[in-house]
Each structure stands twice: as C-alpha cells, then as structure tokens.
PDB file of C-alpha atoms in Angstrom:
ATOM      1  CA  GLY A   1      14.567  11.238   1.736  1.00 60.00           C
ATOM      2  CA  GLY A   2      11.740  11.628   0.506  1.00 68.00           C
ATOM      3  CA  THR A   3      12.615  13.691  -2.488  1.00 77.00           C
ATOM      4  CA  ASN A   4      12.480  13.021  -6.803  1.00 78.00           C
ATOM      5  CA  VAL A   5      16.002  12.970  -6.776  1.00 83.00           C
ATOM      6  CA  ALA A   6      18.704  12.043  -5.470  1.00 85.00           C
ATOM      7  CA  VAL A   7      23.187  11.383  -6.619  1.00 90.00           C
ATOM      8  CA  PHE A   8      25.203   8.690  -5.624  1.00 91.00           C
ATOM      9  CA  GLN A   9      29.016   7.643  -5.841  1.00 93.00           C
ATOM     10  CA  ASN A  10      30.506   4.633  -4.730  1.00 94.00           C
ATOM     11  CA  GLY A  11      27.551   3.794  -1.889  1.00 94.00           C
ATOM     12  CA  VAL A  12      27.307   6.944  -0.502  1.00 94.00           C
ATOM     13  CA  MET A  13      25.033  10.113  -1.568  1.00 90.00           C
ATOM     14  CA  LEU A  14      26.526  13.330  -2.783  1.00 89.00           C
ATOM     15  CA  GLY A  15      23.061  15.357  -2.737  1.00 86.00           C
ATOM     16  CA  ARG A  16      19.202  15.381  -3.292  1.00 84.00           C
ATOM     17  CA  GLY A  17      17.050  17.924  -4.517  1.00 81.00           C
ATOM     18  CA  LEU A  18      14.668  19.454  -3.554  1.00 72.00           C
ATOM     19  CA  GLU A  19      11.148  18.618  -4.797  1.00 70.00           C
ATOM     20  CA  SER A  20       9.499  15.789  -2.570  1.00 64.00           C
ATOM     21  CA  GLY A  21       8.292  13.392  -3.793  1.00 60.00           C
ATOM     22  CA  THR A  22       5.225  13.238  -1.026  1.00 55.00           C
ATOM     23  CA  GLY A  23       3.433  16.120  -2.936  1.00 55.00           C
ATOM     24  CA  SER A  24       5.787  19.534  -1.088  1.00 61.00           C
ATOM     25  CA  TRP A  25       4.920  21.955  -3.699  1.00 73.00           C
ATOM     26  CA  GLY A  26       2.988  20.000  -5.685  1.00 81.00           C
ATOM     27  CA  ARG A  27       5.838  17.864  -7.615  1.00 84.00           C
ATOM     28  CA  GLY A  28       5.664  14.274  -8.185  1.00 86.00           C
ATOM     29  CA  SER A  29       7.874  12.317  -9.789  1.00 87.00           C
ATOM     30  CA  ASN A  30       8.037  10.207 -13.410  1.00 90.00           C
ATOM     31  CA  GLY A  31      10.455   8.109 -12.858  1.00 88.00           C
ATOM     32  CA  ILE A  32      13.232   8.903 -15.866  1.00 94.00           C
ATOM     33  CA  VAL A  33      16.111  10.411 -15.990  1.00 95.00           C
ATOM     34  CA  ALA A  34      19.423  10.944 -18.351  1.00 96.00           C
ATOM     35  CA  ALA A  35      22.710  11.743 -18.026  1.00 94.00           C
ATOM     36  CA  GLY A  36      24.945  14.929 -20.065  1.00 93.00           C
ATOM     37  CA  VAL A  37      28.191  15.952 -19.475  1.00 91.00           C
ATOM     38  CA  ASP A  38      27.549  18.359 -16.311  1.00 92.00           C
ATOM     39  CA  HIS A  39      23.970  18.126 -15.912  1.00 94.00           C
ATOM     40  CA  PHE A  40      21.533  14.981 -16.095  1.00 96.00           C
ATOM     41  CA  PHE A  41      17.483  15.659 -16.938  1.00 97.00           C
ATOM     42  CA  PHE A  42      14.430  14.493 -15.009  1.00 94.00           C
ATOM     43  CA  SER A  43      11.296  13.993 -15.406  1.00 95.00           C
ATOM     44  CA  ILE A  44       8.624  15.419 -13.428  1.00 92.00           C
ATOM     45  CA  VAL A  45       4.779  16.228 -13.254  1.00 93.00           C
ATOM     46  CA  GLN A  46       4.452  19.397 -11.303  1.00 91.00           C
ATOM     47  CA  GLY A  47       0.399  19.908  -9.932  1.00 89.00           C
ATOM     48  CA  GLY A  48      -2.109  22.788 -10.065  1.00 89.00           C
ATOM     49  CA  GLY A  49      -1.857  25.355  -7.576  1.00 85.00           C
ATOM     50  CA  TYR A  50       1.884  26.033  -7.666  1.00 82.00           C
ATOM     51  CA  GLY A  51       4.669  27.062  -9.602  1.00 81.00           C
ATOM     52  CA  GLY A  52       1.914  29.258 -11.593  1.00 86.00           C
ATOM     53  CA  VAL A  53       0.128  26.207 -12.145  1.00 91.00           C
ATOM     54  CA  ALA A  54      -3.667  26.812 -12.263  1.00 92.00           C
ATOM     55  CA  GLN A  55      -5.857  24.568  -9.652  1.00 92.00           C
ATOM     56  CA  GLY A  56      -6.846  21.878 -11.692  1.00 92.00           C
ATOM     57  CA  GLN A  57      -4.365  21.643 -14.419  1.00 94.00           C
ATOM     58  CA  ALA A  58      -1.222  19.540 -14.067  1.00 94.00           C
ATOM     59  CA  GLN A  59       2.052  20.182 -15.636  1.00 96.00           C
ATOM     60  CA  GLN A  60       5.263  17.935 -17.439  1.00 96.00           C
ATOM     61  CA  GLU A  61       8.138  18.955 -17.114  1.00 96.00           C
ATOM     62  CA  VAL A  62      12.058  17.888 -17.204  1.00 97.00           C
ATOM     63  CA  LYS A  63      14.408  19.548 -15.119  1.00 95.00           C
ATOM     64  CA  LEU A  64      18.144  20.295 -14.918  1.00 96.00           C
ATOM     65  CA  TYR A  65      20.538  18.941 -12.104  1.00 94.00           C
ATOM     66  CA  THR A  66      23.931  19.476 -11.287  1.00 93.00           C
ATOM     67  CA  TYR A  67      24.955  16.466 -10.235  1.00 92.00           C
ATOM     68  CA  ASP A  68      25.122  17.789  -6.653  1.00 89.00           C
ATOM     69  CA  GLY A  69      21.697  17.283  -7.445  1.00 88.00           C
ATOM     70  CA  LYS A  70      20.924  21.376  -6.687  1.00 90.00           C
ATOM     71  CA  PRO A  71      18.577  22.289 -10.003  1.00 91.00           C
ATOM     72  CA  ALA A  72      20.358  24.483 -12.212  1.00 95.00           C
ATOM     73  CA  ALA A  73      18.992  27.284 -14.201  1.00 97.00           C
ATOM     74  CA  PHE A  74      19.127  28.130 -18.054  1.00 97.00           C
ATOM     75  CA  PRO A  75      17.628  31.239 -20.176  1.00 97.00           C
ATOM     76  CA  GLY A  76      13.926  30.467 -20.819  1.00 97.00           C
ATOM     77  CA  GLY A  77      13.758  28.412 -18.211  1.00 97.00           C
ATOM     78  CA  ILE A  78      10.192  27.801 -16.237  1.00 95.00           C
ATOM     79  CA  GLN A  79       9.130  27.090 -12.414  1.00 91.00           C
ATOM     80  CA  TYR A  80      10.758  29.274  -9.658  1.00 87.00           C
ATOM     81  CA  ASP A  81      14.092  28.004  -9.796  1.00 91.00           C
ATOM     82  CA  LYS A  82      14.266  28.531 -13.950  1.00 95.00           C
ATOM     83  CA  SER A  83      15.190  24.983 -14.051  1.00 95.00           C
ATOM     84  CA  CYS A  84      12.281  22.848 -16.467  1.00 95.00           C
ATOM     85  CA  LEU A  85      11.604  22.434 -19.683  1.00 97.00           C
ATOM     86  CA  GLU A  86       7.647  23.121 -20.489  1.00 97.00           C
ATOM     87  CA  MET A  87       6.320  19.937 -22.021  1.00 97.00           C
ATOM     88  CA  VAL A  88       2.989  20.290 -21.577  1.00 96.00           C
ATOM     89  CA  THR A  89       0.102  22.212 -19.489  1.00 96.00           C
ATOM     90  CA  SER A  90      -3.219  20.046 -19.148  1.00 96.00           C
ATOM     91  CA  ALA A  91      -6.013  19.107 -17.450  1.00 95.00           C
ATOM     92  CA  ASP A  92      -5.414  15.074 -18.551  1.00 95.00           C
ATOM     93  CA  CYS A  93      -1.861  15.474 -18.759  1.00 94.00           C
ATOM     94  CA  GLY A  94      -0.942  14.082 -15.574  1.00 91.00           C
ATOM     95  CA  ASP A  95      -1.832  10.877 -16.470  1.00 92.00           C
ATOM     96  CA  LYS A  96       0.759  11.353 -20.274  1.00 95.00           C
ATOM     97  CA  PRO A  97       4.029  11.704 -18.616  1.00 96.00           C
ATOM     98  CA  VAL A  98       7.909  12.358 -20.220  1.00 97.00           C
ATOM     99  CA  VAL A  99       8.091   8.412 -19.801  1.00 97.00           C
ATOM    100  CA  GLY A 100      11.869   8.370 -21.785  1.00 98.00           C
ATOM    101  CA  LEU A 101      14.828  11.113 -21.788  1.00 98.00           C
ATOM    102  CA  ALA A 102      18.564  10.344 -23.318  1.00 98.00           C
ATOM    103  CA  VAL A 103      21.050  12.299 -24.762  1.00 97.00           C
ATOM    104  CA  ILE A 104      23.050  12.420 -27.558  1.00 96.00           C
ATOM    105  CA  GLY A 105      26.188  14.874 -28.193  1.00 95.00           C
ATOM    106  CA  ASP A 106      24.714  18.391 -27.582  1.00 96.00           C
ATOM    107  CA  GLU A 107      21.314  17.164 -28.208  1.00 98.00           C
ATOM    108  CA  LEU A 108      18.542  16.037 -25.578  1.00 98.00           C
ATOM    109  CA  PHE A 109      15.672  13.867 -26.882  1.00 98.00           C
ATOM    110  CA  VAL A 110      12.372  13.916 -24.592  1.00 98.00           C
ATOM    111  CA  ALA A 111       9.580  11.250 -25.175  1.00 98.00           C
ATOM    112  CA  ASP A 112       6.280  12.771 -24.525  1.00 98.00           C
ATOM    113  CA  THR A 113       3.338  10.177 -23.914  1.00 97.00           C
ATOM    114  CA  TYR A 114       0.815  13.600 -24.730  1.00 97.00           C
ATOM    115  CA  THR A 115       1.941  14.460 -27.780  1.00 97.00           C
ATOM    116  CA  LYS A 116       3.222  10.848 -28.806  1.00 97.00           C
ATOM    117  CA  SER A 117       5.901  12.144 -30.363  1.00 98.00           C
ATOM    118  CA  ILE A 118       9.852  12.016 -29.692  1.00 98.00           C
ATOM    119  CA  LYS A 119      10.790  15.978 -29.030  1.00 98.00           C
ATOM    120  CA  VAL A 120      14.572  16.560 -29.944  1.00 98.00           C
ATOM    121  CA  TYR A 121      16.088  20.009 -27.916  1.00 98.00           C
ATOM    122  CA  GLN A 122      19.359  21.870 -28.317  1.00 97.00           C
ATOM    123  CA  LEU A 123      22.572  21.579 -25.366  1.00 97.00           C
ATOM    124  CA  PRO A 124      23.427  23.827 -23.441  1.00 96.00           C
ATOM    125  CA  LEU A 125      19.734  24.747 -23.468  1.00 96.00           C
ATOM    126  CA  ALA A 126      18.229  28.369 -23.811  1.00 96.00           C
ATOM    127  CA  GLY A 127      14.736  28.765 -24.604  1.00 95.00           C
ATOM    128  CA  GLN A 128      11.416  26.035 -24.677  1.00 97.00           C
ATOM    129  CA  LYS A 129      11.948  26.059 -29.314  1.00 97.00           C
ATOM    130  CA  VAL A 130      11.805  22.339 -30.206  1.00 98.00           C
ATOM    131  CA  LYS A 131      14.856  21.398 -32.293  1.00 98.00           C
ATOM    132  CA  ARG A 132      12.705  18.754 -34.164  1.00 98.00           C
ATOM    133  CA  SER A 133      10.113  16.221 -33.661  1.00 98.00           C
ATOM    134  CA  TRP A 134       8.716  13.282 -35.042  1.00 98.00           C
ATOM    135  CA  PRO A 135       5.289  11.278 -34.186  1.00 97.00           C
ATOM    136  CA  VAL A 136       5.652   7.716 -32.513  1.00 96.00           C
ATOM    137  CA  THR A 137       2.351   5.887 -31.508  1.00 90.00           C
ATOM    138  CA  ARG A 138       4.001   3.366 -28.490  1.00 94.00           C
ATOM    139  CA  LEU A 139       6.054   4.985 -26.481  1.00 97.00           C
ATOM    140  CA  GLY A 140       8.454   4.115 -23.376  1.00 97.00           C
ATOM    141  CA  ARG A 141      12.102   4.457 -22.158  1.00 98.00           C
ATOM    142  CA  ILE A 142      14.680   5.607 -24.920  1.00 98.00           C
ATOM    143  CA  ASP A 143      18.705   5.280 -24.708  1.00 98.00           C
ATOM    144  CA  ALA A 144      21.028   6.321 -27.207  1.00 98.00           C
ATOM    145  CA  ASP A 145      23.545   3.568 -28.636  1.00 98.00           C
ATOM    146  CA  GLN A 146      27.471   4.103 -29.974  1.00 97.00           C
ATOM    147  CA  ALA A 147      26.413   4.717 -33.646  1.00 97.00           C
ATOM    148  CA  GLY A 148      24.586   8.263 -32.146  1.00 97.00           C
ATOM    149  CA  CYS A 149      20.995   6.206 -33.228  1.00 98.00           C
ATOM    150  CA  ILE A 150      18.168   6.015 -30.443  1.00 98.00           C
ATOM    151  CA  TRP A 151      17.192   2.805 -28.718  1.00 98.00           C
ATOM    152  CA  MET A 152      12.855   2.367 -27.337  1.00 98.00           C
ATOM    153  CA  LEU A 153      11.948  -0.199 -24.867  1.00 98.00           C
ATOM    154  CA  GLN A 154       8.025  -0.419 -26.639  1.00 97.00           C
ATOM    155  CA  PRO A 155       5.571  -1.538 -24.078  1.00 94.00           C
ATOM    156  CA  LYS A 156       2.871  -4.286 -24.720  1.00 92.00           C
ATOM    157  CA  ASP A 157      -0.637  -4.048 -26.266  1.00 92.00           C
ATOM    158  CA  ALA A 158      -2.936  -4.278 -27.929  1.00 92.00           C
ATOM    159  CA  SER A 159      -1.022  -3.738 -30.960  1.00 91.00           C
ATOM    160  CA  GLY A 160       1.902  -6.257 -30.790  1.00 92.00           C
ATOM    161  CA  PRO A 161       4.550  -7.526 -27.333  1.00 94.00           C
ATOM    162  CA  ALA A 162       6.793  -5.286 -25.869  1.00 96.00           C
ATOM    163  CA  LYS A 163       9.950  -4.965 -28.065  1.00 97.00           C
ATOM    164  CA  LEU A 164      12.936  -2.559 -28.696  1.00 98.00           C
ATOM    165  CA  VAL A 165      13.413  -0.414 -31.668  1.00 98.00           C
ATOM    166  CA  ARG A 166      15.603   1.769 -33.243  1.00 98.00           C
ATOM    167  CA  TYR A 167      15.345   5.255 -34.722  1.00 98.00           C
ATOM    168  CA  THR A 168      18.592   7.199 -36.044  1.00 98.00           C
ATOM    169  CA  ALA A 169      18.969  10.955 -34.536  1.00 98.00           C
ATOM    170  CA  ALA A 170      16.401  12.523 -37.238  1.00 97.00           C
ATOM    171  CA  GLY A 171      13.514   9.633 -36.741  1.00 98.00           C
ATOM    172  CA  VAL A 172      13.483   7.399 -39.526  1.00 98.00           C
ATOM    173  CA  ILE A 173      12.443   4.190 -38.040  1.00 97.00           C
ATOM    174  CA  GLN A 174      15.609   1.397 -38.451  1.00 98.00           C
ATOM    175  CA  PRO A 175      15.841  -2.810 -39.337  1.00 98.00           C
ATOM    176  CA  GLN A 176      17.414  -3.625 -35.425  1.00 98.00           C
ATOM    177  CA  GLN A 177      14.383  -4.546 -32.882  1.00 98.00           C
ATOM    178  CA  ILE A 178      14.237  -6.881 -30.191  1.00 98.00           C
ATOM    179  CA  VAL A 179      11.002  -8.664 -29.989  1.00 98.00           C
ATOM    180  CA  ILE A 180      10.187  -9.237 -25.621  1.00 97.00           C
ATOM    181  CA  PRO A 181       9.187 -12.864 -24.679  1.00 93.00           C
ATOM    182  CA  ASP A 182       5.687 -12.528 -22.620  1.00 92.00           C
ATOM    183  CA  THR A 183       7.196 -14.046 -20.014  1.00 93.00           C
ATOM    184  CA  VAL A 184       9.667 -10.826 -19.632  1.00 96.00           C
ATOM    185  CA  GLN A 185       8.125  -8.533 -17.569  1.00 96.00           C
ATOM    186  CA  THR A 186       9.830  -4.997 -17.949  1.00 96.00           C
ATOM    187  CA  SER A 187      10.096  -1.915 -17.194  1.00 93.00           C
ATOM    188  CA  ASP A 188      13.626  -0.253 -18.613  1.00 97.00           C
ATOM    189  CA  PHE A 189      16.967  -0.994 -20.176  1.00 98.00           C
ATOM    190  CA  CYS A 190      20.063   0.881 -21.295  1.00 98.00           C
ATOM    191  CA  VAL A 191      22.865   0.934 -24.070  1.00 98.00           C
ATOM    192  CA  ASP A 192      26.306  -0.582 -23.351  1.00 98.00           C
ATOM    193  CA  GLN A 193      27.634   2.109 -25.498  1.00 96.00           C
ATOM    194  CA  VAL A 194      31.139   0.818 -25.403  1.00 96.00           C
ATOM    195  CA  ARG A 195      30.548  -2.875 -25.720  1.00 97.00           C
ATOM    196  CA  ASN A 196      27.445  -2.658 -27.769  1.00 97.00           C
ATOM    197  CA  ARG A 197      24.952  -4.105 -25.966  1.00 98.00           C
ATOM    198  CA  ILE A 198      21.925  -3.937 -24.346  1.00 98.00           C
ATOM    199  CA  LEU A 199      20.717  -4.674 -20.898  1.00 98.00           C
ATOM    200  CA  LEU A 200      16.979  -5.177 -19.879  1.00 98.00           C
ATOM    201  CA  THR A 201      15.602  -5.458 -16.548  1.00 98.00           C
ATOM    202  CA  ASN A 202      13.578  -8.373 -15.897  1.00 98.00           C
ATOM    203  CA  SER A 203      10.836  -8.392 -12.595  1.00 96.00           C
ATOM    204  CA  GLY A 204       8.930 -11.511 -14.099  1.00 96.00           C
ATOM    205  CA  VAL A 205      10.015 -14.826 -13.061  1.00 96.00           C
ATOM    206  CA  ASP A 206      13.685 -14.696 -12.978  1.00 97.00           C
ATOM    207  CA  GLN A 207      14.148 -11.754 -11.061  1.00 97.00           C
ATOM    208  CA  ASN A 208      17.340 -10.871 -13.797  1.00 98.00           C
ATOM    209  CA  ILE A 209      18.765  -8.733 -15.882  1.00 98.00           C
ATOM    210  CA  LEU A 210      18.750  -9.792 -19.793  1.00 98.00           C
ATOM    211  CA  ILE A 211      21.887  -9.334 -22.096  1.00 98.00           C
ATOM    212  CA  PHE A 212      21.188  -8.693 -25.575  1.00 98.00           C
ATOM    213  CA  SER A 213      24.668  -8.597 -27.666  1.00 98.00           C
ATOM    214  CA  ASP A 214      25.713  -7.440 -31.638  1.00 98.00           C
ATOM    215  CA  ILE A 215      22.756  -4.377 -31.174  1.00 98.00           C
ATOM    216  CA  ILE A 216      24.728  -1.819 -34.184  1.00 97.00           C
ATOM    217  CA  THR A 217      24.409  -4.977 -36.560  1.00 97.00           C
ATOM    218  CA  THR A 218      21.860  -8.238 -35.906  1.00 97.00           C
ATOM    219  CA  PRO A 219      20.844  -7.898 -31.634  1.00 98.00           C
ATOM    220  CA  LYS A 220      20.832 -11.214 -30.811  1.00 98.00           C
ATOM    221  CA  ALA A 221      20.523 -13.278 -26.734  1.00 97.00           C
ATOM    222  CA  ALA A 222      23.966 -13.038 -25.000  1.00 98.00           C
ATOM    223  CA  GLY A 223      23.129 -14.297 -21.503  1.00 97.00           C
ATOM    224  CA  THR A 224      21.476 -12.818 -18.224  1.00 98.00           C
ATOM    225  CA  PHE A 225      22.995 -11.021 -14.909  1.00 98.00           C
ATOM    226  CA  GLY A 226      21.522 -11.790 -11.371  1.00 98.00           C
ATOM    227  CA  VAL A 227      20.707 -15.806 -10.171  1.00 98.00           C
ATOM    228  CA  THR A 228      17.875 -16.465 -11.683  1.00 97.00           C
ATOM    229  CA  GLY A 229      14.777 -16.153  -9.772  1.00 97.00           C
ATOM    230  CA  GLY A 230      16.609 -13.077  -7.588  1.00 97.00           C
ATOM    231  CA  ILE A 231      15.121 -12.639  -4.072  1.00 96.00           C
ATOM    232  CA  LEU A 232      13.023 -15.673  -4.328  1.00 95.00           C
ATOM    233  CA  SER A 233      15.386 -18.824  -5.224  1.00 96.00           C
ATOM    234  CA  GLY A 234      17.294 -20.918  -2.445  1.00 95.00           C
ATOM    235  CA  VAL A 235      16.199 -19.546   0.502  1.00 96.00           C
ATOM    236  CA  ALA A 236      13.702 -17.159  -0.762  1.00 94.00           C
ATOM    237  CA  GLY A 237      13.385 -13.771   0.919  1.00 93.00           C
ATOM    238  CA  GLN A 238      17.184 -13.383   1.924  1.00 93.00           C
ATOM    239  CA  GLU A 239      18.904 -10.553   0.784  1.00 92.00           C
ATOM    240  CA  GLY A 240      21.989 -11.224  -0.868  1.00 94.00           C
ATOM    241  CA  PRO A 241      24.331 -10.158  -4.075  1.00 97.00           C
ATOM    242  CA  LEU A 242      22.827 -10.142  -7.936  1.00 98.00           C
ATOM    243  CA  ARG A 243      19.287 -12.064  -5.518  1.00 97.00           C
ATOM    244  CA  PHE A 244      17.882  -9.207  -6.996  1.00 97.00           C
ATOM    245  CA  ASN A 245      13.748  -7.917  -5.702  1.00 96.00           C
ATOM    246  CA  ASN A 246      11.792  -6.621  -8.928  1.00 96.00           C
ATOM    247  CA  PRO A 247      14.454  -4.488 -10.693  1.00 97.00           C
ATOM    248  CA  THR A 248      13.004  -1.422 -12.082  1.00 96.00           C
ATOM    249  CA  GLY A 249      16.142  -0.206 -13.618  1.00 96.00           C
ATOM    250  CA  VAL A 250      19.952  -0.305 -15.055  1.00 98.00           C
ATOM    251  CA  GLY A 251      22.233   1.451 -15.730  1.00 97.00           C
ATOM    252  CA  VAL A 252      26.269   0.889 -17.330  1.00 97.00           C
ATOM    253  CA  ASP A 253      29.242   3.365 -17.060  1.00 96.00           C
ATOM    254  CA  LYS A 254      32.187   2.565 -19.530  1.00 94.00           C
ATOM    255  CA  GLU A 255      34.032   0.400 -16.992  1.00 96.00           C
ATOM    256  CA  GLY A 256      31.297  -2.052 -17.531  1.00 96.00           C
ATOM    257  CA  ASN A 257      30.687  -1.415 -13.933  1.00 98.00           C
ATOM    258  CA  ILE A 258      26.123  -2.398 -14.302  1.00 98.00           C
ATOM    259  CA  TYR A 259      24.188  -0.745 -11.221  1.00 98.00           C
ATOM    260  CA  VAL A 260      20.610  -2.270 -10.733  1.00 98.00           C
ATOM    261  CA  ALA A 261      17.851  -0.194  -9.019  1.00 96.00           C
ATOM    262  CA  CYS A 262      14.945  -2.943  -7.476  1.00 96.00           C
ATOM    263  CA  SER A 263      12.373  -1.533  -6.134  1.00 91.00           C
ATOM    264  CA  GLY A 264      12.211  -3.789  -3.452  1.00 80.00           C
ATOM    265  CA  THR A 265      15.659  -3.083  -1.456  1.00 85.00           C
ATOM    266  CA  GLY A 266      17.382  -0.676  -3.699  1.00 92.00           C
ATOM    267  CA  LEU A 267      20.757   0.374  -5.742  1.00 95.00           C
ATOM    268  CA  GLU A 268      23.487  -2.185  -6.387  1.00 97.00           C
ATOM    269  CA  ALA A 269      26.561  -1.888  -7.884  1.00 98.00           C
ATOM    270  CA  TYR A 270      28.099  -4.399  -9.252  1.00 98.00           C
ATOM    271  CA  ALA A 271      32.339  -5.071 -11.190  1.00 98.00           C
ATOM    272  CA  PRO A 272      31.687  -6.792 -14.223  1.00 95.00           C
ATOM    273  CA  SER A 273      33.056  -9.673 -12.939  1.00 95.00           C
ATOM    274  CA  GLY A 274      29.696 -10.032 -11.132  1.00 96.00           C
ATOM    275  CA  SER A 275      30.845  -9.242  -7.442  1.00 98.00           C
ATOM    276  CA  ARG A 276      28.985  -6.946  -5.872  1.00 98.00           C
ATOM    277  CA  LEU A 277      30.841  -3.264  -4.881  1.00 98.00           C
ATOM    278  CA  TRP A 278      28.239  -1.635  -2.828  1.00 97.00           C
ATOM    279  CA  ALA A 279      24.726  -1.180  -1.789  1.00 96.00           C
ATOM    280  CA  VAL A 280      22.276   1.737  -0.723  1.00 94.00           C
ATOM    281  CA  GLN A 281      19.233  -0.538   0.519  1.00 89.00           C
ATOM    282  CA  SER A 282      15.825   1.222   2.193  1.00 74.00           C
TER     283      SER A 282
END
C-alpha cells in the first residue's frame, strides 16, 4: 500500500507501518529488516523538514516495530513516536544508508555505510548509546549463524569480487568466506541456522537461489533452489512456482520453509520440498 513495511503470515497481511514509502512525512525505506523475538528492526531515512530534521539535512535511522506493524517506543528513542535509533544526521547521508541489520541474542548489529562501521546496541534498546563497533571498508547485508558469528555480503567493487565474509560478534575476521562468481548478480542472503547453510539471491541469468553448506567450517556450493532461468525459462514471462522474477530477498524459518521476495512479482513461500505454500503478488 505504498508504506515502508508490512507484516505477512501465511500469505495474509497482519499489519503495516504508517510511514509512506512515497514520501509522506519525508521518510523512505532502505529495504533492510532484522527479526528479534518480540520486535523487528527496519532501516529508514528521514528527509529534512520533518521529524525535527532541518531542511537540507537527512537522518539515517533504525526503527523498532512490533509484529503487527506498529512502531514501538523505547526509552531514549527519537522521532514523534520515540521508536528510532539515530545513526547519523548530515546533508550528505541520504545516499549512505544502513545496509545491514542482524540480531544475535540480546544485541542488535547495524552495518552503517556513513561511518563505515558495524555498530552494536544492547537489547532491549534504551537510549542511543553504541555498545561497541568496528570499522569495515566494504559494507553490505548481514546475518547471524548458529555459532553467534556475523556473515556479511560485501558487494563487488574495484577492490575485488563480491563475497561473503564472516566476523565474530566482537569484530574479528574469520577464515570462512565465499567468493561470488561474476555471473551472479546478488543483493541479499540469509543464514539457515538450523542446517548451517547460506541461501543467496541470484538475479542474473539463472534467476534462482544459490545454496552453500558447511558454513561454520568449510563453506562449499551445495546446489540451487528454483527453476534455472526463472520466469525467463520455457515460456518466457509465464508465472508459476519456482519461476522467480528478479529475486531480491530470501529468508528461511526453523522448519526449513524458504521465503523469496521478487521485485518483479511479490513474495512467495515454499516448503523444503519445493512446493509453493502461498504467494502474494504485486
């Protein structure tokens, strides 16, 4: 409905945030979400002229929601509903967003491209204090594995190919990494903590999900999920189960059900067998 965030369960929308992704109240989505036990966290940018941010400025924030899509206030929170962490306020921060969020136990991890660092906050949130941080030059999406470490999807740039790298919760780089082939175009991944594997979106020619196993020890390619070529295979443009159309988001639950968001169609849920459970389109 044009809002920044919505919550779905079994193909039915449970609730959505009030902030409009089309510019109402000057807020826009950075498209990043992380799930906690009772709340989830969402990355947004607040434009100047609203929410106490001066004209000509912007503010990168992390907003706290309950699972019905309602903002959740916390002590020391900012904005009109006291539900936000302030990352940075600056005239040039609009294009330097929070690109990664993850929850490990009672800590929230934030990948902040403006300060080029991973910031860690104590949960439940109280105030704006950063518990600890460490510098990272190439930031991207993050997720946590079963051992309590952080995986990061580093985008391809002049320094090298896209890759997945692993840090301890204290910021110590680990030997495990996955180099992404140049033929793969990716923007998101998730860690399956139960099965110790990573699922990675591929919006390149294959239009599918790549799977990597043994991520705690020696990561290796372990197959794909989805029809090779996606919606472009067979009868091009024909919608159907496993025929992904520009997959841009992926998640997995403890039962092994896989959730795929496609910017060309919508959100789909699949059983581990590959049978489609439900789909929300457009």
